[in-house]
Structures are given as C-alpha cells and as structure tokens.
CSV table of C-alpha atoms and ligand atoms in Angstrom, one decimal:
chain,number,residue,atom,x,y,z
B,16,MET,CA,12.4,180.2,66.8
B,17,ALA,CA,15.9,181.2,65.8
B,18,LEU,CA,19.2,179.6,66.6
B,19,ARG,CA,22.3,181.7,66.8
B,20,PHE,CA,25.8,180.5,67.6
B,21,SER,CA,28.2,182.6,69.7
B,22,LEU,CA,31.7,181.9,70.9
B,23,THR,CA,31.5,184.2,73.8
B,24,GLY,CA,28.1,184.3,75.4
B,25,THR,CA,27.2,182.7,78.7
B,26,ARG,CA,24.0,182.9,80.7
B,27,GLU,CA,24.4,184.9,83.8
B,28,GLY,CA,24.7,182.7,86.9
B,29,VAL,CA,25.2,179.5,85.0
B,30,LYS,CA,28.4,177.7,85.7
B,31,GLU,CA,30.0,176.8,82.4
B,32,ARG,CA,30.5,173.1,81.6
B,33,PRO,CA,33.3,172.1,79.2
B,34,ARG,CA,32.1,172.6,75.6
B,35,ARG,CA,33.3,173.0,72.0
B,36,VAL,CA,30.9,175.6,70.8
B,37,PRO,CA,28.3,177.1,73.0
B,38,VAL,CA,24.9,177.4,71.5
B,39,TRP,CA,22.5,180.3,72.0
B,40,ARG,CA,18.9,179.6,71.5
B,41,GLU,CA,16.6,182.4,71.1
B,42,ILE,CA,13.0,181.8,71.9
B,43,ASN,CA,10.4,184.1,70.4
B,44,ALA,CA,8.3,184.7,73.4
B,45,ARG,CA,5.6,186.4,71.5
B,46,GLU,CA,2.5,184.3,71.5
B,47,GLY,CA,1.6,182.6,68.3
B,48,HIS,CA,5.1,182.6,66.9
B,49,ALA,CA,6.5,179.5,68.5
B,50,GLY,CA,8.0,177.2,65.9
B,51,ILE,CA,8.3,179.8,63.1
B,52,PRO,CA,11.9,180.5,62.1
B,53,GLN,CA,12.8,184.1,62.7
B,54,PRO,CA,15.7,186.2,61.1
B,55,LEU,CA,18.9,186.6,63.1
B,56,SER,CA,18.3,190.3,63.6
B,57,SER,CA,15.6,189.5,66.1
B,58,PRO,CA,14.1,192.0,68.5
B,59,THR,CA,15.9,192.3,71.8
B,60,SER,CA,12.7,191.5,73.7
B,61,TRP,CA,13.2,187.8,72.8
B,62,ARG,CA,14.5,185.7,75.6
B,63,GLN,CA,18.0,184.2,75.1
B,64,ILE,CA,18.8,180.8,76.6
B,65,HIS,CA,22.2,179.5,76.7
B,66,LEU,CA,22.4,175.8,75.8
B,67,LEU,CA,25.6,174.3,77.0
B,68,ASP,CA,25.8,171.1,75.1
B,69,PRO,CA,29.3,169.5,75.3
B,70,ARG,CA,28.3,167.3,72.3
B,71,THR,CA,27.8,170.2,69.9
B,72,THR,CA,30.8,170.2,67.7
B,73,THR,CA,31.7,172.9,65.1
B,74,LYS,CA,30.5,170.8,62.2
B,75,THR,CA,27.2,170.1,64.0
B,76,ALA,CA,26.8,173.8,64.8
B,77,GLU,CA,27.4,174.7,61.2
B,78,LEU,CA,24.8,172.2,60.0
B,79,LEU,CA,22.3,173.5,62.5
B,80,GLU,CA,22.9,177.0,61.4
B,81,LEU,CA,22.4,176.0,57.7
B,82,GLU,CA,19.2,174.0,58.7
B,83,ARG,CA,17.9,177.1,60.5
B,84,LYS,CA,18.3,179.2,57.4
B,85,TYR,CA,17.5,176.8,54.5
B,86,CYS,CA,15.4,173.9,55.6
B,87,SER,CA,11.6,174.0,55.8
B,88,PHE,CA,10.6,174.1,59.4
B,89,GLY,CA,8.9,170.8,59.8
B,90,ASP,CA,7.9,170.6,63.5
B,91,THR,CA,9.0,166.9,63.7
B,92,VAL,CA,12.6,167.9,63.1
B,93,HIS,CA,12.4,170.3,66.1
B,94,TYR,CA,10.8,167.9,68.6
B,95,LEU,CA,14.3,168.2,70.1
B,96,GLU,CA,16.1,171.5,70.4
B,97,PRO,CA,18.6,171.5,68.9
B,98,PRO,CA,17.8,168.6,66.6
B,99,LYS,CA,20.3,165.7,66.9
B,100,VAL,CA,22.6,165.2,63.9
B,101,PHE,CA,23.6,161.6,62.9
B,102,VAL,CA,26.3,160.6,60.4
B,103,ASN,CA,26.2,156.8,60.2
B,104,CYS,CA,24.2,153.7,61.0
B,105,GLU,CA,24.5,150.0,61.4
B,106,GLY,CA,22.0,147.4,62.5
B,107,SER,CA,19.9,148.9,65.3
B,108,TYR,CA,22.3,151.8,65.9
B,109,LEU,CA,22.7,155.3,64.7
B,110,TYR,CA,26.0,157.1,65.2
B,111,ASP,CA,26.8,160.8,65.7
B,112,GLU,CA,30.0,162.4,64.4
B,113,ASP,CA,31.9,161.4,67.6
B,114,GLY,CA,31.0,157.8,66.8
B,115,THR,CA,28.7,157.5,69.8
B,116,PRO,CA,26.1,154.7,69.2
B,117,TYR,CA,22.4,155.4,69.8
B,118,LEU,CA,20.1,152.4,70.0
B,119,ASP,CA,17.2,153.2,67.8
B,120,LEU,CA,14.2,151.8,69.6
B,121,GLN,CA,11.8,153.0,66.9
B,122,MET,CA,13.8,152.1,63.8
B,123,TRP,CA,12.8,155.2,61.8
B,124,TYR,CA,9.1,154.7,62.5
B,125,SER,CA,9.5,151.1,61.4
B,126,ALA,CA,10.9,152.1,58.0
B,127,ALA,CA,14.1,150.2,58.8
B,128,SER,CA,12.7,147.2,60.6
B,129,PHE,CA,15.2,144.9,59.0
B,130,GLY,CA,18.1,147.0,60.4
B,131,TYR,CA,20.2,149.9,59.0
B,132,LYS,CA,22.7,148.8,56.3
B,133,ASN,CA,21.0,145.5,56.0
B,134,PRO,CA,23.5,143.7,53.6
B,135,ARG,CA,20.8,141.7,51.8
B,136,LEU,CA,18.5,144.6,51.2
B,137,ASN,CA,21.3,147.0,50.2
B,138,ALA,CA,22.7,144.4,47.7
B,139,ALA,CA,19.2,143.9,46.2
B,140,LEU,CA,18.8,147.7,45.9
B,141,LYS,CA,22.2,148.1,44.3
B,142,ARG,CA,21.5,145.2,41.9
B,143,GLN,CA,18.3,146.8,40.8
B,144,ILE,CA,19.7,150.3,40.4
B,145,ASP,CA,22.5,148.9,38.3
B,146,LEU,CA,20.1,146.8,36.2
B,147,LEU,CA,17.0,148.8,35.7
B,148,PRO,CA,15.7,151.4,38.2
B,149,GLN,CA,12.1,152.7,38.5
B,150,LEU,CA,10.4,153.2,35.1
B,151,ALA,CA,7.8,155.6,33.9
B,152,CYS,CA,4.4,154.0,34.8
B,153,GLN,CA,3.3,153.3,31.2
B,154,TYR,CA,6.0,150.6,31.1
B,155,LEU,CA,6.4,147.4,33.0
B,156,HIS,CA,9.4,145.6,34.5
B,157,ALA,CA,9.5,142.1,35.9
B,158,GLU,CA,10.2,143.0,39.5
B,159,LYS,CA,7.1,145.2,39.9
B,160,VAL,CA,4.8,142.5,38.6
B,161,GLU,CA,6.5,139.7,40.6
B,162,VAL,CA,6.4,141.6,43.9
B,163,ALA,CA,2.7,142.5,43.3
B,164,ALA,CA,1.9,138.8,42.6
B,165,ARG,CA,3.7,137.6,45.7
B,166,ILE,CA,1.9,140.2,47.9
B,167,ALA,CA,-1.5,139.4,46.4
B,168,GLN,CA,-0.9,135.6,46.6
B,169,TYR,CA,0.1,135.9,50.2
B,170,CYS,CA,-3.1,137.9,51.0
B,171,GLU,CA,-5.2,135.4,49.1
B,172,LYS,CA,-3.7,132.5,51.1
B,173,ARG,CA,-4.0,134.4,54.4
B,174,PHE,CA,-7.3,136.1,54.0
B,175,GLY,CA,-9.0,134.1,51.3
B,176,VAL,CA,-9.7,137.0,49.0
B,177,LYS,CA,-8.3,138.0,45.7
B,178,GLY,CA,-6.8,141.4,45.3
B,179,ARG,CA,-4.5,143.8,43.4
B,180,VAL,CA,-1.5,145.8,44.5
B,181,GLN,CA,-1.0,149.5,43.9
B,182,PHE,CA,2.5,150.8,44.6
B,183,ASN,CA,3.3,154.3,45.7
B,184,VAL,CA,6.4,156.0,47.1
B,185,GLY,CA,5.4,156.8,50.7
B,186,GLY,CA,2.9,156.2,53.4
B,187,SER,CA,0.9,159.4,52.9
B,188,GLN,CA,0.7,158.7,49.2
B,189,ALA,CA,-0.5,155.2,49.8
B,190,ILE,CA,-3.2,156.6,52.1
B,191,GLU,CA,-4.2,159.1,49.4
B,192,ASP,CA,-4.5,156.1,47.0
B,193,SER,CA,-6.7,154.3,49.5
B,194,LEU,CA,-8.9,157.3,49.9
B,195,LYS,CA,-9.5,157.4,46.2
B,196,ILE,CA,-10.3,153.7,46.2
B,197,VAL,CA,-12.9,154.2,48.9
B,198,ARG,CA,-14.4,157.1,47.2
B,199,ASN,CA,-14.5,155.3,43.9
B,200,ALA,CA,-16.0,152.2,45.4
B,201,THR,CA,-18.6,153.9,47.8
B,202,GLY,CA,-19.0,157.4,46.3
B,203,LYS,CA,-18.4,158.7,49.9
B,204,ASN,CA,-15.7,161.1,51.0
B,205,LEU,CA,-16.2,160.9,54.8
B,206,MET,CA,-14.3,158.4,57.0
B,207,PHE,CA,-14.1,157.1,60.5
B,208,ALA,CA,-10.7,157.1,62.0
B,209,PHE,CA,-9.2,156.6,65.5
B,210,MET,CA,-8.1,159.2,68.0
B,211,GLY,CA,-4.4,158.9,68.2
B,212,GLY,CA,-4.3,157.5,64.7
B,213,TYR,CA,-1.6,158.8,62.4
B,214,HIS,CA,-1.9,158.5,58.6
B,215,GLY,CA,0.4,161.1,57.2
B,216,ARG,CA,0.7,164.8,56.4
B,217,THR,CA,-0.7,165.2,52.9
B,218,LEU,CA,-4.1,167.1,52.9
B,219,GLY,CA,-6.1,163.9,52.6
B,220,ALA,CA,-4.1,162.0,55.2
B,221,SER,CA,-4.2,165.0,57.6
B,222,ALA,CA,-8.0,165.0,57.4
B,223,ILE,CA,-8.1,161.4,58.9
B,224,THR,CA,-5.1,161.9,61.3
B,225,SER,CA,-6.5,162.9,64.7
B,226,SER,CA,-4.1,165.6,65.9
B,227,PHE,CA,-5.5,169.1,65.2
B,228,ARG,CA,-1.9,170.3,65.5
B,229,TYR,CA,-1.3,169.0,61.9
B,230,ARG,CA,-4.4,170.8,60.5
B,231,ARG,CA,-4.3,174.0,62.6
B,232,ARG,CA,-2.5,176.2,60.0
B,233,TYR,CA,-4.4,175.1,57.0
B,234,GLY,CA,-8.0,176.2,57.3
B,235,HIS,CA,-11.1,174.1,57.0
B,236,PHE,CA,-11.0,170.4,56.3
B,237,GLY,CA,-14.3,169.4,54.8
B,238,ASP,CA,-13.3,165.8,54.8
B,239,ARG,CA,-12.3,165.7,58.5
B,240,ALA,CA,-12.9,162.2,59.8
B,241,GLN,CA,-15.2,161.4,62.6
B,242,PHE,CA,-12.7,160.3,65.3
B,243,ILE,CA,-13.5,157.3,67.6
B,244,PHE,CA,-11.7,156.3,70.8
B,245,TYR,CA,-9.0,153.7,70.2
B,246,PRO,CA,-9.3,150.7,72.4
B,247,TYR,CA,-6.4,151.7,74.7
B,248,CYS,CA,-7.0,149.4,77.6
B,249,PHE,CA,-4.0,150.5,79.7
B,250,ARG,CA,-5.5,154.0,79.8
B,251,CYS,CA,-9.2,153.1,79.2
B,252,ILE,CA,-11.1,156.3,78.4
B,253,TYR,CA,-14.1,154.9,80.3
B,254,GLY,CA,-12.0,153.9,83.3
B,255,LEU,CA,-13.0,150.2,82.8
B,256,THR,CA,-10.9,147.0,83.0
B,257,ARG,CA,-10.9,143.9,80.9
B,258,PRO,CA,-12.5,141.4,80.7
B,259,ALA,CA,-15.3,142.9,82.8
B,260,CYS,CA,-15.7,145.8,80.4
B,261,ASP,CA,-16.9,143.4,77.6
B,262,ILE,CA,-15.4,145.8,75.1
B,263,TYR,CA,-17.7,148.6,76.1
B,264,CYS,CA,-15.9,151.0,73.8
B,265,GLU,CA,-16.9,149.1,70.7
B,266,GLY,CA,-20.5,149.0,72.0
B,267,GLN,CA,-20.4,152.8,72.1
B,268,PHE,CA,-19.4,152.9,68.4
B,269,GLU,CA,-22.2,150.5,67.6
B,270,LYS,CA,-24.7,152.8,69.3
B,271,LEU,CA,-24.0,155.4,66.6
B,272,PHE,CA,-26.1,153.3,64.2
B,273,GLU,CA,-29.1,152.8,66.5
B,274,SER,CA,-30.8,156.1,65.6
B,275,GLU,CA,-30.6,158.5,62.7
B,276,TYR,CA,-30.2,161.2,65.3
B,277,HIS,CA,-26.7,159.9,66.2
B,278,SER,CA,-25.7,161.5,62.9
B,279,VAL,CA,-24.0,158.7,60.9
B,280,TRP,CA,-26.8,156.4,59.7
B,281,ASP,CA,-29.9,156.7,57.6
B,282,ALA,CA,-32.0,153.7,58.7
B,283,LYS,CA,-34.7,154.3,56.1
B,284,ALA,CA,-32.1,154.2,53.2
B,285,GLY,CA,-29.9,151.7,55.0
B,286,ALA,CA,-26.9,153.9,54.3
B,287,SER,CA,-24.1,155.4,56.3
B,288,GLU,CA,-22.6,158.8,55.5
B,289,TYR,CA,-19.2,157.2,56.0
B,290,GLY,CA,-17.4,155.2,53.4
B,291,ALA,CA,-14.7,153.5,55.5
B,292,PHE,CA,-13.0,153.1,58.9
B,293,TYR,CA,-9.2,153.7,58.9
B,294,ILE,CA,-7.5,151.5,61.4
B,295,GLU,CA,-4.0,150.8,62.6
B,296,PRO,CA,-3.8,147.2,64.0
B,297,VAL,CA,-1.2,148.5,66.5
B,298,GLN,CA,-1.4,152.2,67.0
B,299,GLY,CA,2.1,153.5,66.1
B,300,THR,CA,2.7,157.2,66.4
B,301,GLY,CA,-0.3,157.4,68.9
B,302,GLY,CA,1.8,155.5,71.5
B,303,TYR,CA,2.5,151.9,70.3
B,304,VAL,CA,-0.8,150.7,71.7
B,305,ILE,CA,-1.7,147.1,71.3
B,306,PRO,CA,-5.5,146.7,71.2
B,307,PRO,CA,-7.6,143.7,72.4
B,308,ARG,CA,-8.3,141.4,69.5
B,309,GLU,CA,-12.1,141.2,70.3
B,310,TYR,CA,-12.5,144.9,69.7
B,311,PHE,CA,-11.6,144.5,66.1
B,312,THR,CA,-13.7,141.4,65.4
B,313,ARG,CA,-16.7,143.3,66.7
B,314,LEU,CA,-15.8,146.5,64.8
B,315,LYS,CA,-15.5,144.5,61.6
B,316,SER,CA,-18.9,143.0,62.1
B,317,THR,CA,-20.4,146.4,62.9
B,318,CYS,CA,-18.8,147.9,59.8
B,319,ASP,CA,-19.9,145.0,57.6
B,320,ARG,CA,-23.5,145.4,58.7
B,321,HIS,CA,-23.4,149.1,57.8
B,322,LYS,CA,-21.5,148.7,54.5
B,323,ILE,CA,-18.5,150.5,55.8
B,324,LEU,CA,-15.1,149.4,54.5
B,325,ILE,CA,-12.1,148.7,56.7
B,326,VAL,CA,-8.9,150.3,55.5
B,327,ASP,CA,-5.9,148.7,57.3
B,328,ASP,CA,-3.0,151.1,57.5
B,329,GLU,CA,0.1,148.9,57.8
B,330,ILE,CA,2.6,151.7,56.9
B,331,GLN,CA,4.2,151.4,60.3
B,332,MET,CA,3.3,147.9,61.5
B,333,GLY,CA,3.4,145.8,58.3
B,334,PHE,CA,6.2,143.8,56.7
B,335,TYR,CA,6.9,141.8,59.9
B,336,ARG,CA,7.2,144.7,62.3
B,337,THR,CA,5.0,142.7,64.7
B,338,GLY,CA,6.2,139.3,63.7
B,339,LYS,CA,3.6,138.6,61.0
B,340,PHE,CA,3.7,139.9,57.5
B,341,TRP,CA,0.6,142.1,58.2
B,342,ALA,CA,-0.1,143.2,61.8
B,343,VAL,CA,-3.8,142.8,61.2
B,344,GLU,CA,-3.2,139.0,61.0
B,345,HIS,CA,-3.0,139.2,64.8
B,346,LEU,CA,-6.6,140.5,65.0
B,347,GLY,CA,-8.3,137.8,63.0
B,348,ILE,CA,-10.1,140.1,60.6
B,349,THR,CA,-9.9,140.6,56.9
B,350,PRO,CA,-9.7,144.2,55.9
B,351,ASP,CA,-11.2,145.5,52.7
B,352,ILE,CA,-8.2,147.7,51.6
N,252,PLP,C1,0.5,154.4,60.3
N,252,PLP,C2,1.1,155.4,59.4
N,252,PLP,N1,0.4,155.7,58.3
N,252,PLP,C3,1.0,156.6,57.4
N,252,PLP,C4,2.2,157.2,57.7
N,252,PLP,C5,2.7,158.2,56.7
N,252,PLP,O1,3.8,157.7,56.1
N,252,PLP,P1,4.9,158.7,55.4
N,252,PLP,O2,5.6,159.4,56.5
N,252,PLP,O3,5.7,157.8,54.6
N,252,PLP,O4,4.1,159.7,54.5
N,252,PLP,C6,2.9,156.9,58.8
N,252,PLP,C7,4.2,157.5,59.1
N,252,PLP,O5,4.8,157.4,60.1
N,252,PLP,C8,2.3,156.0,59.7
N,252,PLP,O6,2.9,155.6,60.9
C-alpha cells in the first residue's frame, strides 16, 4: 500500500471539503499485496482513493510520506489509514499538532496507566538517569535489587510463596524469559494458551498468541500453542449463560485429560505433553474481557492435577491497571510464574 501526496488531485464526483493538503491513497488491488509498501511509480491499474482529511497538515503529510518510505511496515501502525500523528501528551490525553486533545481510553495498551507526563514518575526517571542509568548485567546497582525485593516480598505476602524477579525490557522479552523458565523447569516446549490471547510479536511469543495473522508470513511454528476458548461470558462460545452453565467451558478443557486419545495426556506415565498454560487474568488485546473468577479456580486445580504450570501474563493488566497490583489477585489463584 502506498501513500502519495498531491496538491491538485480530486476524485471525480466528490465534492471537495476545505483542506490543507489533500491526500491520495493508492491501494494495491492485487490480491496478496495488501499491507506491503509499494514504490511511488506504481502501476496505473492500482485504484486511487482521494482522502479529504481537513486535519492533514503539511507537517503531518511530510511525516506520513517519510514513514511510508523509511519506517518498517508494522501492521499495527496502519490500523488507521493514514495513521494518526500525535505531538504531545498530558494525563489521559494525547494532542495532535493543532492542539486537539484525544482522550486515550487505552493508555498505550496500559503502558501509561499512571498518566502521560506523570510528574512523580518523570522525576524518578530523571533522577536515575542523572545518577546512574542501566548497567551492564554483570554489575549491580541498589535500585534493581530493591525493586526486585519489594516485588518478591509483595508476592510472598499476597500469595504465600517465595520467588525471584527477572527484569527485561519489554513484554515480549518477558514472555520469552518465562518460556525459558517453563522449559527449564519442565523440559517441555509446548504450551496451552487462550484464543484471543496476546503475548507479543517475538517468535516465541507469536507461537502462543492466538491470531494466525501474526504468524502467517513466517512459516511453520513447531511450538504453536494449543489454543483454548477464553471464558468470554458475554459472547459465550457455547451459547450458555451463567450461573446455569456451571462453567461448562472449563469442563471441556478438563475433558482433554480423560483419555490419551484426546491428545494431551499420557495416563500411564501421568504426564502431559504441555508444560504450562499462559493466561491473561483480564484479556487485553483480545477485547478487554473480564472472566468469571470460578473459571480460573477450576483451571488452576485442573492444571495442578496434571502438573501444568500457570504463567500469568500481567504485561497489560498488572501494576494496578485493574485496581490491584496484579490482576490475578481478583481471581483468587496463585500462578507459578
Ligand atoms: C498481555 C500482553 N502480553 C505481552 C505483550 C507484549 O508486550 P510488548 O509489546 O512490550 O512486547 C502485550 C502487549 O500489548 C500484552 O498486552
């Protein structure tokens, strides 16, 4: 898909609205090429659509042109065509170059749950950068140890188990670490995960993220998770309603272990082919779905009986996003990782 900017073009039959710079969007109509940036000298068979967006300023148009040429074509960036450009932020708002405020209902997928430009967080960050920024990992600094201790002590108090903290720089990387921990602890490389679950875009995280869209271009994923229906009561996959359903969906998961012919359990060896079940206590990217608590208490007990670890992905819902430090605290279970 290519973007071209023209000062003169209009689409036939379309009444022009006031605008600063008209934007022409060319859509590559050839099957299989959607989403791939194409050179400006595109074949004339491509459809041209005139986007009359009065908010598209010269600066924004220039940025979009540069983005088209030089930025990797992450599909997330192009959920909107053309992508929206912001220049500033404050609290719960993002601002475009006209100063128009946009209320961010998602807060950067929960990465900014404490608000943009939070003065306390910004001051702490500045203090640390001025004092001693991140160090090579063979050295220690006080803040790393102190934060690890506070998180581990909180978990011990809340869940009654001792543990350690491994830091990493992003969600997908944390998921990669957890996959290694599961493999190290269980010797298994296959996982259960939820349909609608999102765990990131690295290769390992893509294998346990349900959307095929994220894997489609990259060949075979030998570690692709076995995906299980998320307990999404509002749109129950079985067409049932609570409480009459008696959490039927968890019962279906449990049935997988009733016979070796259901493909996940060797009853003679008492062993599952799967090392862990990856959960989101509130499904984020999959639609902000709040599950029934009983589902997870039962799931935990099913997993415990079959020696399957629970990995709690709090990348989006942790750190008070749901009111508690960890979202899993609402569910009354203790995850393993
Ligand atoms: C639940 C969950 N896990 C993992 C990730 C991946 O995090 P990152 O984008 O920092 O790699 C995300 C990102 O939105 C997420 O929502």
